[in-house]
Amino acid sequence: MYLLTAYFYTSSRDYDIKWTLPHCVITLRLIALAFNVYDGTKKFDQLSEDQKKTALHRTPSLLEISGYCYFFGGFMVGPQFSMTQYLSFVHKRIPPNAFSGKPSCFFAAFSKLFLGLLVLAVYQLGVTILPEMYVMTYEFEEKHFFYKILIIGLWGKICLYKYVACWLLSEGSCILTGLTYNGEDKKGNILWNGCTNIDLLDFEKTITFNGIIRSFNINTNQWVSQYVFKRLKFLGSKLMSQFLSLIFLAMWHGLHTGYYICFFNEFIVMKMERDIQNIVENSQFLTRIVNNFKYPIYFLMKIYLTCVIGYCLLPFILLTTDRWYGVYSSVYFYGHIIYLTWPVLYFFASLFKGKNGGPEIIRPSEIEVTQ
């Protein structure tokens, strides 16, 4: 409530770099801490696997909580990490051979530094060609409809790179301290991925919206999964739990309408993507087409995904209603027409298949938790 009040009194029409930025990170950290202490009061067999790893059986001291909240590697833009992970780090529970193993934390950290600087350079180059306010210019307004769709996609991808760069640089500093130690893989190599917030390779090669979500802002997605989504199990509806999780994330970001429209976009896009995937998996004909035309489909899906990312992200970047509504109007809200019409078409298609003796389309049983 303190954070939301601060948003109400301090927010401007633009993305604000002020004290509310680190405070929103601390808010998630303290919510997680409260849940972890609460989980520590339960019997061990009553906890889920995630809760067993993070439950605290004693309340941390004020000094420990302060160090946890203001750890220099993650207090400004993340990443999120549990108090148990932090306490393991400060009490030197990391095996002594971890720092001398391969790869060393030094090598892993500077790899993230290099990647972060590279992505930052790409972003800086990109915004000189397509500035963040380009989609609001008269020049953009005069372009052809399909040109606008493609430009919005490229523009959105460029805007995402500033977040990617920040996360990579922040993760690098966490790795250098040893906080991110995550055991060893099957080959005995040291894993320094305990605070990974972006899987750059998967992010670039995926052709699904779900793939973007799985590889982007990973820590926050995991946080929401453990502390919001799974704790709404009592509602008895995964779809409702996902919807409320996205509402929570929108509120956490701020009070601008752009945040809520962005996460609503994510919700409806994921709904359509899951349904289409289910249709393909239940059709031998469509499955054969996908298998026989992998490369053309990959190419087309890559173009589609780029356009979808930009369309969904647009209100998140522009923030205020007059801005994002104006740009959406210039492309006739094509995305919302497609994605909001889909559930109706899917429903009647399911009824038709059932009445004609065909197999009814089964909805996916798993609802992915997303940012």
mmCIF file of C-alpha atoms in Angstrom:
data_model
loop_
_atom_site.group_PDB
_atom_site.id
_atom_site.type_symbol
_atom_site.label_atom_id
_atom_site.label_comp_id
_atom_site.label_asym_id
_atom_site.label_seq_id
_atom_site.Cartn_x
_atom_site.Cartn_y
_atom_site.Cartn_z
ATOM 1 C CA MET A 1 0.000 0.000 0.000
ATOM 2 C CA TYR A 2 2.910 2.321 0.733
ATOM 3 C CA LEU A 3 4.331 1.637 -2.735
ATOM 4 C CA LEU A 4 0.971 2.244 -4.450
ATOM 5 C CA THR A 5 0.529 5.490 -2.511
ATOM 6 C CA ALA A 6 3.993 6.561 -3.619
ATOM 7 C CA TYR A 7 3.101 5.782 -7.229
ATOM 8 C CA PHE A 8 -0.050 7.890 -6.917
ATOM 9 C CA TYR A 9 1.784 10.958 -5.628
ATOM 10 C CA THR A 10 5.081 10.769 -7.513
ATOM 11 C CA SER A 11 4.358 9.257 -10.935
ATOM 12 C CA SER A 12 4.649 11.391 -14.062
ATOM 13 C CA ARG A 13 3.622 10.611 -17.643
ATOM 14 C CA ASP A 14 6.980 8.957 -18.318
ATOM 15 C CA TYR A 15 8.960 6.037 -16.906
ATOM 16 C CA ASP A 16 10.233 7.441 -13.608
ATOM 17 C CA ILE A 17 13.759 6.767 -12.342
ATOM 18 C CA LYS A 18 13.364 7.662 -8.670
ATOM 19 C CA TRP A 19 13.218 6.077 -5.232
ATOM 20 C CA THR A 20 10.103 4.051 -6.108
ATOM 21 C CA LEU A 21 12.230 1.937 -8.463
ATOM 22 C CA PRO A 22 14.351 0.221 -5.776
ATOM 23 C CA HIS A 23 11.381 0.305 -3.412
ATOM 24 C CA CYS A 24 9.308 -1.900 -5.731
ATOM 25 C CA VAL A 25 12.170 -4.448 -5.703
ATOM 26 C CA ILE A 26 12.310 -4.355 -1.894
ATOM 27 C CA THR A 27 8.526 -4.769 -1.718
ATOM 28 C CA LEU A 28 8.721 -8.165 -3.453
ATOM 29 C CA ARG A 29 11.671 -9.142 -1.307
ATOM 30 C CA LEU A 30 9.842 -8.369 1.950
ATOM 31 C CA ILE A 31 6.625 -10.069 0.826
ATOM 32 C CA ALA A 32 8.668 -13.198 0.095
ATOM 33 C CA LEU A 33 10.407 -12.903 3.480
ATOM 34 C CA ALA A 34 7.073 -12.735 5.302
ATOM 35 C CA PHE A 35 5.801 -15.834 3.495
ATOM 36 C CA ASN A 36 9.053 -17.696 4.142
ATOM 37 C CA VAL A 37 8.871 -17.010 7.886
ATOM 38 C CA TYR A 38 5.203 -18.089 7.854
ATOM 39 C CA ASP A 39 6.100 -21.308 5.998
ATOM 40 C CA GLY A 40 8.722 -22.000 8.666
ATOM 41 C CA THR A 41 5.959 -22.318 11.282
ATOM 42 C CA LYS A 42 4.347 -25.222 9.409
ATOM 43 C CA LYS A 43 5.240 -28.892 9.603
ATOM 44 C CA PHE A 44 7.796 -29.927 6.995
ATOM 45 C CA ASP A 45 5.470 -32.433 5.293
ATOM 46 C CA GLN A 46 2.849 -29.690 4.813
ATOM 47 C CA LEU A 47 5.163 -27.654 2.592
ATOM 48 C CA SER A 48 5.518 -27.840 -1.177
ATOM 49 C CA GLU A 49 8.911 -28.542 -2.739
ATOM 50 C CA ASP A 50 9.447 -24.815 -3.399
ATOM 51 C CA GLN A 51 8.484 -23.906 0.160
ATOM 52 C CA LYS A 52 10.828 -26.510 1.643
ATOM 53 C CA LYS A 53 13.744 -24.758 -0.061
ATOM 54 C CA THR A 54 12.835 -21.246 1.155
ATOM 55 C CA ALA A 55 11.061 -21.741 4.515
ATOM 56 C CA LEU A 56 12.751 -19.977 7.459
ATOM 57 C CA HIS A 57 12.561 -21.684 10.829
ATOM 58 C CA ARG A 58 13.758 -18.599 12.676
ATOM 59 C CA THR A 59 13.064 -14.940 12.115
ATOM 60 C CA PRO A 60 16.165 -13.261 10.649
ATOM 61 C CA SER A 61 17.762 -10.425 12.576
ATOM 62 C CA LEU A 62 17.335 -6.783 11.569
ATOM 63 C CA LEU A 63 20.927 -6.765 10.284
ATOM 64 C CA GLU A 64 20.273 -9.831 8.126
ATOM 65 C CA ILE A 65 17.050 -8.335 6.768
ATOM 66 C CA SER A 66 18.798 -5.052 5.973
ATOM 67 C CA GLY A 67 21.622 -6.851 4.172
ATOM 68 C CA TYR A 68 19.070 -8.932 2.267
ATOM 69 C CA CYS A 69 17.065 -5.875 1.177
ATOM 70 C CA TYR A 70 19.983 -3.615 0.276
ATOM 71 C CA PHE A 71 22.438 -6.112 -1.193
ATOM 72 C CA PHE A 72 24.242 -3.955 -3.754
ATOM 73 C CA GLY A 73 23.992 -6.476 -6.596
ATOM 74 C CA GLY A 74 20.214 -6.516 -6.737
ATOM 75 C CA PHE A 75 18.477 -3.751 -4.797
ATOM 76 C CA MET A 76 17.977 -1.430 -7.801
ATOM 77 C CA VAL A 77 16.607 -3.641 -10.619
ATOM 78 C CA GLY A 78 16.762 -7.115 -9.115
ATOM 79 C CA PRO A 79 17.336 -9.998 -9.426
ATOM 80 C CA GLN A 80 15.078 -11.482 -6.790
ATOM 81 C CA PHE A 81 16.558 -14.161 -4.536
ATOM 82 C CA SER A 82 15.361 -15.858 -1.364
ATOM 83 C CA MET A 83 16.534 -15.100 2.167
ATOM 84 C CA THR A 84 17.752 -18.703 2.469
ATOM 85 C CA GLN A 85 19.973 -18.178 -0.564
ATOM 86 C CA TYR A 86 21.303 -14.926 0.879
ATOM 87 C CA LEU A 87 21.974 -16.443 4.325
ATOM 88 C CA SER A 88 23.766 -19.381 2.709
ATOM 89 C CA PHE A 89 25.952 -16.852 0.914
ATOM 90 C CA VAL A 90 26.811 -14.616 3.895
ATOM 91 C CA HIS A 91 27.436 -17.566 6.229
ATOM 92 C CA LYS A 92 29.862 -19.033 3.650
ATOM 93 C CA ARG A 93 27.982 -22.278 3.108
ATOM 94 C CA ILE A 94 29.243 -22.375 -0.484
ATOM 95 C CA PRO A 95 31.765 -25.235 -0.924
ATOM 96 C CA PRO A 96 35.368 -23.938 -0.864
ATOM 97 C CA ASN A 97 36.138 -25.579 -4.206
ATOM 98 C CA ALA A 98 33.331 -23.664 -5.938
ATOM 99 C CA PHE A 99 35.463 -20.584 -6.614
ATOM 100 C CA SER A 100 38.352 -22.640 -7.949
ATOM 101 C CA GLY A 101 36.143 -24.854 -10.101
ATOM 102 C CA LYS A 102 35.264 -24.420 -13.743
ATOM 103 C CA PRO A 103 33.877 -22.084 -14.847
ATOM 104 C CA SER A 104 35.090 -19.677 -12.181
ATOM 105 C CA CYS A 105 32.759 -16.974 -10.923
ATOM 106 C CA PHE A 106 35.187 -14.435 -12.409
ATOM 107 C CA PHE A 107 34.812 -15.882 -15.918
ATOM 108 C CA ALA A 108 31.021 -16.267 -15.582
ATOM 109 C CA ALA A 109 30.619 -12.719 -14.240
ATOM 110 C CA PHE A 110 32.648 -11.054 -16.973
ATOM 111 C CA SER A 111 30.795 -13.090 -19.597
ATOM 112 C CA LYS A 112 27.591 -11.438 -18.355
ATOM 113 C CA LEU A 113 29.344 -8.059 -18.352
ATOM 114 C CA PHE A 114 30.359 -8.523 -21.987
ATOM 115 C CA LEU A 115 26.864 -9.650 -23.011
ATOM 116 C CA GLY A 116 25.278 -6.776 -21.086
ATOM 117 C CA LEU A 117 27.480 -4.179 -22.785
ATOM 118 C CA LEU A 118 26.838 -5.773 -26.183
ATOM 119 C CA VAL A 119 23.060 -5.677 -25.704
ATOM 120 C CA LEU A 120 23.318 -2.110 -24.409
ATOM 121 C CA ALA A 121 25.211 -1.117 -27.560
ATOM 122 C CA VAL A 122 22.518 -2.738 -29.725
ATOM 123 C CA TYR A 123 19.859 -0.833 -27.787
ATOM 124 C CA GLN A 124 21.662 2.499 -28.159
ATOM 125 C CA LEU A 125 22.062 1.912 -31.874
ATOM 126 C CA GLY A 126 18.430 0.844 -32.186
ATOM 127 C CA VAL A 127 16.951 3.899 -30.466
ATOM 128 C CA THR A 128 18.896 6.204 -32.776
ATOM 129 C CA ILE A 129 16.946 4.617 -35.641
ATOM 130 C CA LEU A 130 13.630 4.011 -33.842
ATOM 131 C CA PRO A 131 13.349 6.286 -30.778
ATOM 132 C CA GLU A 132 10.936 5.238 -28.043
ATOM 133 C CA MET A 133 8.471 7.958 -29.040
ATOM 134 C CA TYR A 134 8.727 7.254 -32.777
ATOM 135 C CA VAL A 135 5.364 5.462 -32.879
ATOM 136 C CA MET A 136 3.711 8.716 -31.790
ATOM 137 C CA THR A 137 5.209 10.833 -34.579
ATOM 138 C CA TYR A 138 3.453 12.148 -37.671
ATOM 139 C CA GLU A 139 5.955 10.239 -39.808
ATOM 140 C CA PHE A 140 4.809 6.928 -38.305
ATOM 141 C CA GLU A 141 1.145 7.907 -38.612
ATOM 142 C CA GLU A 142 1.520 8.378 -42.377
ATOM 143 C CA LYS A 143 2.976 4.901 -42.981
ATOM 144 C CA HIS A 144 1.134 1.949 -44.540
ATOM 145 C CA PHE A 145 -0.820 -0.346 -42.191
ATOM 146 C CA PHE A 146 1.417 -3.414 -42.629
ATOM 147 C CA TYR A 147 4.529 -1.266 -42.358
ATOM 148 C CA LYS A 148 3.263 0.012 -39.003
ATOM 149 C CA ILE A 149 2.749 -3.535 -37.744
ATOM 150 C CA LEU A 150 6.318 -4.495 -38.592
ATOM 151 C CA ILE A 151 7.788 -1.258 -37.209
ATOM 152 C CA ILE A 152 5.925 -1.674 -33.905
ATOM 153 C CA GLY A 153 7.408 -5.170 -33.644
ATOM 154 C CA LEU A 154 10.991 -4.051 -34.249
ATOM 155 C CA TRP A 155 10.496 -1.008 -32.018
ATOM 156 C CA GLY A 156 9.221 -3.176 -29.157
ATOM 157 C CA LYS A 157 12.132 -5.606 -29.479
ATOM 158 C CA ILE A 158 14.610 -2.706 -29.287
ATOM 159 C CA CYS A 159 12.884 -1.285 -26.215
ATOM 160 C CA LEU A 160 13.156 -4.651 -24.467
ATOM 161 C CA TYR A 161 16.923 -4.637 -24.834
ATOM 162 C CA LYS A 162 17.379 -1.922 -22.209
ATOM 163 C CA TYR A 163 15.851 -4.264 -19.608
ATOM 164 C CA VAL A 164 17.941 -7.178 -20.865
ATOM 165 C CA ALA A 165 21.137 -5.114 -20.567
ATOM 166 C CA CYS A 166 20.329 -4.026 -16.992
ATOM 167 C CA TRP A 167 19.607 -7.598 -15.903
ATOM 168 C CA LEU A 168 22.786 -8.998 -17.450
ATOM 169 C CA LEU A 169 24.971 -6.336 -15.807
ATOM 170 C CA SER A 170 23.254 -6.809 -12.451
ATOM 171 C CA GLU A 171 23.549 -10.587 -12.630
ATOM 172 C CA GLY A 172 27.254 -10.263 -13.405
ATOM 173 C CA SER A 173 27.879 -8.349 -10.187
ATOM 174 C CA CYS A 174 25.939 -10.971 -8.200
ATOM 175 C CA ILE A 175 27.962 -13.781 -9.784
ATOM 176 C CA LEU A 176 31.239 -12.064 -8.903
ATOM 177 C CA THR A 177 30.318 -12.104 -5.204
ATOM 178 C CA GLY A 178 29.386 -15.811 -5.260
ATOM 179 C CA LEU A 179 25.709 -15.239 -4.390
ATOM 180 C CA THR A 180 24.496 -17.041 -7.504
ATOM 181 C CA TYR A 181 26.206 -20.387 -6.765
ATOM 182 C CA ASN A 182 23.724 -23.128 -7.718
ATOM 183 C CA GLY A 183 25.595 -26.404 -7.304
ATOM 184 C CA GLU A 184 27.058 -28.444 -10.159
ATOM 185 C CA ASP A 185 25.723 -29.941 -13.352
ATOM 186 C CA LYS A 186 25.999 -33.642 -14.294
ATOM 187 C CA LYS A 187 29.499 -33.092 -15.685
ATOM 188 C CA GLY A 188 30.759 -31.486 -12.486
ATOM 189 C CA ASN A 189 30.802 -27.939 -13.865
ATOM 190 C CA ILE A 190 29.980 -25.172 -11.380
ATOM 191 C CA LEU A 191 26.621 -23.507 -11.963
ATOM 192 C CA TRP A 192 26.474 -19.743 -11.372
ATOM 193 C CA ASN A 193 22.881 -19.341 -12.562
ATOM 194 C CA GLY A 194 21.172 -18.821 -9.197
ATOM 195 C CA CYS A 195 20.079 -15.297 -10.157
ATOM 196 C CA THR A 196 19.599 -15.623 -13.917
ATOM 197 C CA ASN A 197 16.920 -13.207 -15.094
ATOM 198 C CA ILE A 198 17.282 -13.571 -18.861
ATOM 199 C CA ASP A 199 18.258 -16.536 -21.033
ATOM 200 C CA LEU A 200 19.466 -14.552 -24.019
ATOM 201 C CA LEU A 201 19.892 -17.538 -26.346
ATOM 202 C CA ASP A 202 16.385 -18.888 -25.740
ATOM 203 C CA PHE A 203 14.976 -15.366 -25.865
ATOM 204 C CA GLU A 204 16.368 -14.829 -29.361
ATOM 205 C CA LYS A 205 15.636 -18.229 -30.904
ATOM 206 C CA THR A 206 12.128 -18.943 -29.552
ATOM 207 C CA ILE A 207 9.116 -18.651 -31.863
ATOM 208 C CA THR A 208 6.387 -18.745 -29.209
ATOM 209 C CA PHE A 209 5.105 -16.163 -26.778
ATOM 210 C CA ASN A 210 5.411 -18.742 -24.025
ATOM 211 C CA GLY A 211 9.075 -19.135 -24.937
ATOM 212 C CA ILE A 212 9.581 -15.390 -24.520
ATOM 213 C CA ILE A 213 7.973 -15.492 -21.095
ATOM 214 C CA ARG A 214 10.060 -18.475 -19.980
ATOM 215 C CA SER A 215 13.311 -16.779 -20.980
ATOM 216 C CA PHE A 216 12.513 -13.167 -20.006
ATOM 217 C CA ASN A 217 12.438 -11.754 -16.449
ATOM 218 C CA ILE A 218 12.864 -15.291 -15.116
ATOM 219 C CA ASN A 219 13.319 -14.374 -11.436
ATOM 220 C CA THR A 220 10.157 -12.299 -11.267
ATOM 221 C CA ASN A 221 8.174 -15.042 -12.994
ATOM 222 C CA GLN A 222 9.441 -17.593 -10.481
ATOM 223 C CA TRP A 223 8.639 -15.218 -7.629
ATOM 224 C CA VAL A 224 5.056 -14.731 -8.823
ATOM 225 C CA SER A 225 4.670 -18.463 -9.341
ATOM 226 C CA GLN A 226 5.712 -19.289 -5.768
ATOM 227 C CA TYR A 227 4.235 -16.396 -3.810
ATOM 228 C CA VAL A 228 1.078 -15.489 -5.739
ATOM 229 C CA PHE A 229 -0.033 -18.047 -8.335
ATOM 230 C CA LYS A 230 0.446 -21.237 -6.297
ATOM 231 C CA ARG A 231 -0.981 -19.631 -3.157
ATOM 232 C CA LEU A 232 -4.233 -18.913 -5.012
ATOM 233 C CA LYS A 233 -4.808 -22.645 -5.373
ATOM 234 C CA PHE A 234 -7.830 -22.374 -3.070
ATOM 235 C CA LEU A 235 -9.712 -20.609 -5.892
ATOM 236 C CA GLY A 236 -9.853 -23.892 -7.787
ATOM 237 C CA SER A 237 -9.154 -22.246 -11.158
ATOM 238 C CA LYS A 238 -5.741 -21.981 -12.775
ATOM 239 C CA LEU A 239 -7.076 -19.437 -15.256
ATOM 240 C CA MET A 240 -8.326 -17.193 -12.424
ATOM 241 C CA SER A 241 -5.050 -17.635 -10.515
ATOM 242 C CA GLN A 242 -3.109 -16.593 -13.603
ATOM 243 C CA PHE A 243 -5.354 -13.575 -14.177
ATOM 244 C CA LEU A 244 -4.987 -12.360 -10.574
ATOM 245 C CA SER A 245 -1.227 -12.938 -10.726
ATOM 246 C CA LEU A 246 -1.027 -10.642 -13.736
ATOM 247 C CA ILE A 247 -3.173 -8.031 -11.957
ATOM 248 C CA PHE A 248 -0.742 -8.170 -9.035
ATOM 249 C CA LEU A 249 2.195 -7.627 -11.388
ATOM 250 C CA ALA A 250 0.485 -4.689 -13.068
ATOM 251 C CA MET A 251 -0.182 -3.028 -9.687
ATOM 252 C CA TRP A 252 3.398 -3.697 -8.638
ATOM 253 C CA HIS A 253 4.672 -1.842 -11.703
ATOM 254 C CA GLY A 254 2.484 1.193 -11.117
ATOM 255 C CA LEU A 255 -0.898 2.827 -11.654
ATOM 256 C CA HIS A 256 -0.545 3.779 -15.328
ATOM 257 C CA THR A 257 -3.192 2.159 -17.535
ATOM 258 C CA GLY A 258 -0.450 0.965 -19.887
ATOM 259 C CA TYR A 259 0.732 -1.626 -17.367
ATOM 260 C CA TYR A 260 -2.721 -3.179 -17.044
ATOM 261 C CA ILE A 261 -3.336 -3.256 -20.796
ATOM 262 C CA CYS A 262 0.096 -4.838 -21.356
ATOM 263 C CA PHE A 263 -0.550 -7.701 -18.945
ATOM 264 C CA PHE A 264 -4.088 -8.117 -20.286
ATOM 265 C CA ASN A 265 -2.537 -8.445 -23.746
ATOM 266 C CA GLU A 266 -0.266 -11.165 -22.420
ATOM 267 C CA PHE A 267 -3.228 -13.008 -20.964
ATOM 268 C CA ILE A 268 -5.243 -13.104 -24.200
ATOM 269 C CA VAL A 269 -2.239 -13.886 -26.423
ATOM 270 C CA MET A 270 -1.250 -16.819 -24.217
ATOM 271 C CA LYS A 271 -4.840 -18.087 -24.243
ATOM 272 C CA MET A 272 -4.886 -18.209 -28.055
ATOM 273 C CA GLU A 273 -1.403 -19.696 -28.294
ATOM 274 C CA ARG A 274 -2.264 -22.552 -25.921
ATOM 275 C CA ASP A 275 -5.489 -23.303 -27.792
ATOM 276 C CA ILE A 276 -3.806 -23.382 -31.211
ATOM 277 C CA GLN A 277 -1.004 -25.569 -29.879
ATOM 278 C CA ASN A 278 -3.614 -27.945 -28.507
ATOM 279 C CA ILE A 279 -5.436 -28.060 -31.868
ATOM 280 C CA VAL A 280 -2.213 -28.881 -33.707
ATOM 281 C CA GLU A 281 -1.265 -31.597 -31.206
ATOM 282 C CA ASN A 282 -4.704 -33.209 -31.594
ATOM 283 C CA SER A 283 -4.629 -33.183 -35.402
ATOM 284 C CA GLN A 284 -2.422 -35.620 -37.315
ATOM 285 C CA PHE A 285 -2.856 -33.549 -40.483
ATOM 286 C CA LEU A 286 -1.659 -30.307 -38.878
ATOM 287 C CA THR A 287 1.143 -32.113 -37.068
ATOM 288 C CA ARG A 288 2.402 -33.489 -40.393
ATOM 289 C CA ILE A 289 2.357 -30.011 -41.931
ATOM 290 C CA VAL A 290 4.357 -28.599 -39.026
ATOM 291 C CA ASN A 291 6.914 -31.419 -39.244
ATOM 292 C CA ASN A 292 7.276 -31.209 -43.034
ATOM 293 C CA PHE A 293 7.623 -27.433 -43.245
ATOM 294 C CA LYS A 294 9.705 -26.673 -40.160
ATOM 295 C CA TYR A 295 11.921 -23.975 -41.627
ATOM 296 C CA PRO A 296 9.242 -21.933 -43.473
ATOM 297 C CA ILE A 297 7.012 -22.140 -40.385
ATOM 298 C CA TYR A 298 9.899 -21.096 -38.147
ATOM 299 C CA PHE A 299 10.564 -18.066 -40.361
ATOM 300 C CA LEU A 300 6.897 -17.018 -40.415
ATOM 301 C CA MET A 301 6.498 -17.600 -36.683
ATOM 302 C CA LYS A 302 9.568 -15.470 -35.996
ATOM 303 C CA ILE A 303 8.023 -12.545 -37.903
ATOM 304 C CA TYR A 304 4.694 -13.109 -36.164
ATOM 305 C CA LEU A 305 6.290 -13.237 -32.712
ATOM 306 C CA THR A 306 8.277 -10.051 -33.295
ATOM 307 C CA CYS A 307 5.103 -8.205 -34.294
ATOM 308 C CA VAL A 308 3.150 -9.617 -31.334
ATOM 309 C CA ILE A 309 5.818 -8.647 -28.787
ATOM 310 C CA GLY A 310 5.833 -5.052 -29.996
ATOM 311 C CA TYR A 311 2.038 -4.849 -30.039
ATOM 312 C CA CYS A 312 1.685 -6.251 -26.513
ATOM 313 C CA LEU A 313 4.532 -4.184 -25.066
ATOM 314 C CA LEU A 314 3.411 -0.886 -26.612
ATOM 315 C CA PRO A 315 1.220 0.329 -23.694
ATOM 316 C CA PHE A 316 3.914 -0.709 -21.172
ATOM 317 C CA ILE A 317 6.349 1.695 -22.843
ATOM 318 C CA LEU A 318 3.941 4.554 -23.604
ATOM 319 C CA LEU A 319 2.179 4.228 -20.202
ATOM 320 C CA THR A 320 -0.653 6.797 -20.502
ATOM 321 C CA THR A 321 -4.017 6.154 -22.142
ATOM 322 C CA ASP A 322 -3.871 8.996 -24.647
ATOM 323 C CA ARG A 323 -0.534 7.695 -25.983
ATOM 324 C CA TRP A 324 -1.152 3.965 -26.347
ATOM 325 C CA TYR A 325 -4.773 4.430 -27.429
ATOM 326 C CA GLY A 326 -3.682 6.754 -30.230
ATOM 327 C CA VAL A 327 -1.116 4.293 -31.581
ATOM 328 C CA TYR A 328 -3.491 1.337 -31.277
ATOM 329 C CA SER A 329 -6.116 3.355 -33.144
ATOM 330 C CA SER A 330 -3.686 3.937 -35.995
ATOM 331 C CA VAL A 331 -3.462 0.147 -36.503
ATOM 332 C CA TYR A 332 -7.216 -0.334 -35.826
ATOM 333 C CA PHE A 333 -6.660 -2.413 -32.678
ATOM 334 C CA TYR A 334 -5.966 -5.362 -34.967
ATOM 335 C CA GLY A 335 -4.378 -7.439 -32.205
ATOM 336 C CA HIS A 336 -7.280 -7.109 -29.809
ATOM 337 C CA ILE A 337 -9.778 -7.897 -32.565
ATOM 338 C CA ILE A 338 -7.915 -11.142 -33.319
ATOM 339 C CA TYR A 339 -7.251 -12.271 -29.758
ATOM 340 C CA LEU A 340 -10.625 -11.286 -28.283
ATOM 341 C CA THR A 341 -12.521 -12.900 -31.156
ATOM 342 C CA TRP A 342 -10.571 -16.141 -30.841
ATOM 343 C CA PRO A 343 -12.256 -17.542 -27.658
ATOM 344 C CA VAL A 344 -15.675 -17.256 -29.349
ATOM 345 C CA LEU A 345 -14.458 -19.042 -32.492
ATOM 346 C CA TYR A 346 -12.711 -21.687 -30.417
ATOM 347 C CA PHE A 347 -15.845 -22.325 -28.365
ATOM 348 C CA PHE A 348 -18.104 -22.838 -31.372
ATOM 349 C CA ALA A 349 -15.471 -24.943 -33.139
ATOM 350 C CA SER A 350 -15.342 -27.218 -30.080
ATOM 351 C CA LEU A 351 -19.138 -27.551 -30.056
ATOM 352 C CA PHE A 352 -19.210 -28.360 -33.771
ATOM 353 C CA LYS A 353 -16.557 -31.068 -33.435
ATOM 354 C CA GLY A 354 -18.402 -32.591 -30.479
ATOM 355 C CA LYS A 355 -21.787 -32.662 -32.244
ATOM 356 C CA ASN A 356 -20.316 -34.309 -35.322
ATOM 357 C CA GLY A 357 -18.762 -37.137 -33.389
ATOM 358 C CA GLY A 358 -15.240 -35.829 -33.656
ATOM 359 C CA PRO A 359 -12.922 -35.696 -30.687
ATOM 360 C CA GLU A 360 -13.500 -32.651 -28.551
ATOM 361 C CA ILE A 361 -10.535 -30.342 -28.149
ATOM 362 C CA ILE A 362 -9.029 -30.709 -24.726
ATOM 363 C CA ARG A 363 -7.729 -27.556 -23.115
ATOM 364 C CA PRO A 364 -4.187 -27.613 -21.755
ATOM 365 C CA SER A 365 -4.001 -28.632 -18.132
ATOM 366 C CA GLU A 366 -1.091 -26.348 -17.325
ATOM 367 C CA ILE A 367 -1.425 -22.578 -17.115
ATOM 368 C CA GLU A 368 1.983 -20.915 -17.299
ATOM 369 C CA VAL A 369 2.750 -18.208 -14.780
ATOM 370 C CA THR A 370 3.899 -15.125 -16.656
ATOM 371 C CA GLN A 371 5.001 -11.513 -16.120
#
